[in-house]
Amino acid sequence: MHKARQSVTRADRDETRPIQGRRSTPLTRNRRIYAALLVPALALAVAACGVTPQTTLEPTTEAARTARDLLMFVFWAMVVTFVLVEGALLYCLIRFRRRSGDGIPAQTHGNTPLEIGWTIAPAILVVVIVVLTVPAIFSNARAASPDALQVRAIGHQWWFEFQYPDIGVVTANELHLPVGRDVEIQLESNDVLHSFWVPSLRGKLDMVPGRDNKFTIKPEVTGTFPGQCAEFCGTAHALMKFYVVVETQAEFTAWAETQRAERVPPASDLARQGEETLTLGGCVACHTIRGTDSAGILGPDLTHIGGRQHIAAGLLENTPENMRAWLSDPQGVKPGNTMVIPELTTEQLDALVAYMQGLK
Ligand code: CUA
């Protein structure tokens, strides 16, 4: 029995190996080898794509550090409280357990010093948490400097629109910001509640229809930071992701210039055919591609879709294969999304993929 339990524990720890017979068959040995190779390969792949993990524990701005510090204080206060309370409970359970021959113990009604103690101690802890939290709330709500970059982030079911009113840029699902400059982000919603959350840049803030929520951040390091909607907003809520690309001022200026321009004209016959398919099909009703007849505003602006790192609201890397998968079965890739697309022939798919990949 004891032995069996040990073997299950070991198998549990080896995540790649299902719980089965104790003997190491050639199959399980192979799996171990694959696992041993796979883990470093995955780690390399993750490191190579340069995206930081989506975690509050690796803050890269003042606002995110404030939130992390507060979180860590409350966490450790909770750990200490838990150990003290559960320790006292366990001690009493063992020390004062009933032994054979024991009669009914002395009956006590209340203990005033103890009760005052366990009311005051948590109250002090709560006061300390409040004293630390209130300044954090105010520092997170600080006003932007006068030269701050203005951004409107608009939540849609189920994607993010980003507008830069001062520099005439409109894009989707990939927010570019210059490093070292205040950015004031105004949060809006086109339909239901959403929430803007990029944990390494800042804690979450809701996007509420009809209400102006805004916050200021100052990105301190360049990189690509993942974010996602953090407020349940319907079927595809869990698949409503986006990325923030923090870059140098020069890179940002160049990016903005590209974004302001009309679409890059198709460079091949196939791509030209793709543009025709797109503008003659239903796509124009929802999407804008500046420089063509497509001027819909229900879906993301696609003028420079080919230059984005991801498609389908941050869900897939922007590769020709993924673009083809997305266009041929949007409901399979992102269940619930509202894109209506007719069934496309192989030639139409080839043409659309070639066209959209060229929209840098
Ligand atoms: Cu948008 Cu959840």
PDB file of N, CA and C in Angstrom, residues 170-174 176 255 259 300-311 317-319 359-360:
ATOM      1  N   VAL A 170      -5.423  54.926 -35.851  1.00  0.00           N
ATOM      2  CA  VAL A 170      -6.442  53.993 -35.343  1.00  0.00           C
ATOM      3  C   VAL A 170      -5.937  52.591 -35.600  1.00  0.00           C
ATOM      4  N   THR A 171      -5.940  51.745 -34.555  1.00  0.00           N
ATOM      5  CA  THR A 171      -5.510  50.370 -34.752  1.00  0.00           C
ATOM      6  C   THR A 171      -6.294  49.451 -33.811  1.00  0.00           C
ATOM      7  N   ALA A 172      -5.951  48.183 -33.813  1.00  0.00           N
ATOM      8  CA  ALA A 172      -6.708  47.234 -32.986  1.00  0.00           C
ATOM      9  C   ALA A 172      -5.786  46.186 -32.376  1.00  0.00           C
ATOM     10  N   ASN A 173      -6.072  45.856 -31.146  1.00  0.00           N
ATOM     11  CA  ASN A 173      -5.479  44.698 -30.462  1.00  0.00           C
ATOM     12  C   ASN A 173      -3.966  44.750 -30.258  1.00  0.00           C
ATOM     13  N   GLU A 174      -3.324  45.828 -30.692  1.00  0.00           N
ATOM     14  CA  GLU A 174      -1.886  45.973 -30.465  1.00  0.00           C
ATOM     15  C   GLU A 174      -1.622  47.448 -30.191  1.00  0.00           C
ATOM     16  N   HIS A 176       0.707  50.401 -29.293  1.00  0.00           N
ATOM     17  CA  HIS A 176       2.119  50.792 -29.281  1.00  0.00           C
ATOM     18  C   HIS A 176       2.284  52.030 -28.410  1.00  0.00           C
ATOM     19  N   TRP A 255       6.470  53.901 -36.439  1.00  0.00           N
ATOM     20  CA  TRP A 255       5.265  53.060 -36.446  1.00  0.00           C
ATOM     21  C   TRP A 255       4.023  53.913 -36.731  1.00  0.00           C
ATOM     22  N   GLN A 259       1.237  53.739 -39.703  1.00  0.00           N
ATOM     23  CA  GLN A 259      -0.179  53.516 -39.404  1.00  0.00           C
ATOM     24  C   GLN A 259      -1.079  54.592 -40.012  1.00  0.00           C
ATOM     25  N   PRO A 300     -12.410  45.395 -36.460  1.00  0.00           N
ATOM     26  CA  PRO A 300     -11.116  46.083 -36.400  1.00  0.00           C
ATOM     27  C   PRO A 300     -10.715  46.693 -37.738  1.00  0.00           C
ATOM     28  N   ASP A 301     -10.023  47.838 -37.672  1.00  0.00           N
ATOM     29  CA  ASP A 301      -9.433  48.477 -38.849  1.00  0.00           C
ATOM     30  C   ASP A 301      -8.316  47.547 -39.352  1.00  0.00           C
ATOM     31  N   LEU A 302      -8.393  47.188 -40.644  1.00  0.00           N
ATOM     32  CA  LEU A 302      -7.432  46.219 -41.174  1.00  0.00           C
ATOM     33  C   LEU A 302      -6.367  46.855 -42.067  1.00  0.00           C
ATOM     34  N   THR A 303      -6.314  48.205 -42.091  1.00  0.00           N
ATOM     35  CA  THR A 303      -5.418  48.873 -43.034  1.00  0.00           C
ATOM     36  C   THR A 303      -3.979  48.356 -42.944  1.00  0.00           C
ATOM     37  N   HIS A 304      -3.532  48.049 -41.689  1.00  0.00           N
ATOM     38  CA  HIS A 304      -2.153  47.572 -41.531  1.00  0.00           C
ATOM     39  C   HIS A 304      -2.103  46.252 -40.771  1.00  0.00           C
ATOM     40  N   ILE A 305      -3.100  45.407 -41.022  1.00  0.00           N
ATOM     41  CA  ILE A 305      -3.194  44.126 -40.305  1.00  0.00           C
ATOM     42  C   ILE A 305      -1.936  43.271 -40.481  1.00  0.00           C
ATOM     43  N   GLY A 306      -1.315  43.357 -41.664  1.00  0.00           N
ATOM     44  CA  GLY A 306      -0.144  42.522 -41.946  1.00  0.00           C
ATOM     45  C   GLY A 306       1.050  42.856 -41.056  1.00  0.00           C
ATOM     46  N   GLY A 307       1.054  44.065 -40.486  1.00  0.00           N
ATOM     47  CA  GLY A 307       2.179  44.478 -39.655  1.00  0.00           C
ATOM     48  C   GLY A 307       1.999  44.130 -38.189  1.00  0.00           C
ATOM     49  N   ARG A 308       0.834  43.608 -37.824  1.00  0.00           N
ATOM     50  CA  ARG A 308       0.620  43.278 -36.409  1.00  0.00           C
ATOM     51  C   ARG A 308       1.223  41.917 -36.082  1.00  0.00           C
ATOM     52  N   GLN A 309       1.597  41.758 -34.805  1.00  0.00           N
ATOM     53  CA  GLN A 309       2.223  40.496 -34.400  1.00  0.00           C
ATOM     54  C   GLN A 309       1.204  39.381 -34.244  1.00  0.00           C
ATOM     55  N   HIS A 310      -0.058  39.769 -33.973  1.00  0.00           N
ATOM     56  CA  HIS A 310      -1.090  38.756 -33.725  1.00  0.00           C
ATOM     57  C   HIS A 310      -2.360  39.084 -34.508  1.00  0.00           C
ATOM     58  N   ILE A 311      -3.209  38.082 -34.662  1.00  0.00           N
ATOM     59  CA  ILE A 311      -4.531  38.309 -35.260  1.00  0.00           C
ATOM     60  C   ILE A 311      -5.594  37.728 -34.328  1.00  0.00           C
ATOM     61  N   GLU A 317      -0.613  33.980 -33.516  1.00  0.00           N
ATOM     62  CA  GLU A 317       0.476  34.734 -34.117  1.00  0.00           C
ATOM     63  C   GLU A 317       0.121  35.016 -35.563  1.00  0.00           C
ATOM     64  N   ASN A 318       0.559  36.145 -36.051  1.00  0.00           N
ATOM     65  CA  ASN A 318       0.195  36.551 -37.411  1.00  0.00           C
ATOM     66  C   ASN A 318       1.086  35.856 -38.438  1.00  0.00           C
ATOM     67  N   THR A 319       0.726  34.620 -38.783  1.00  0.00           N
ATOM     68  CA  THR A 319       1.454  33.889 -39.827  1.00  0.00           C
ATOM     69  C   THR A 319       0.456  33.575 -40.939  1.00  0.00           C
ATOM     70  N   LEU A 359      -0.497  43.799 -46.132  1.00  0.00           N
ATOM     71  CA  LEU A 359      -0.953  45.085 -45.564  1.00  0.00           C
ATOM     72  C   LEU A 359      -0.094  45.464 -44.349  1.00  0.00           C
ATOM     73  N   LYS A 360       1.154  45.756 -44.612  1.00  0.00           N
ATOM     74  CA  LYS A 360       2.070  46.058 -43.502  1.00  0.00           C
ATOM     75  C   LYS A 360       1.825  47.450 -42.945  1.00  0.00           C
TER      76      LYS A 360
END
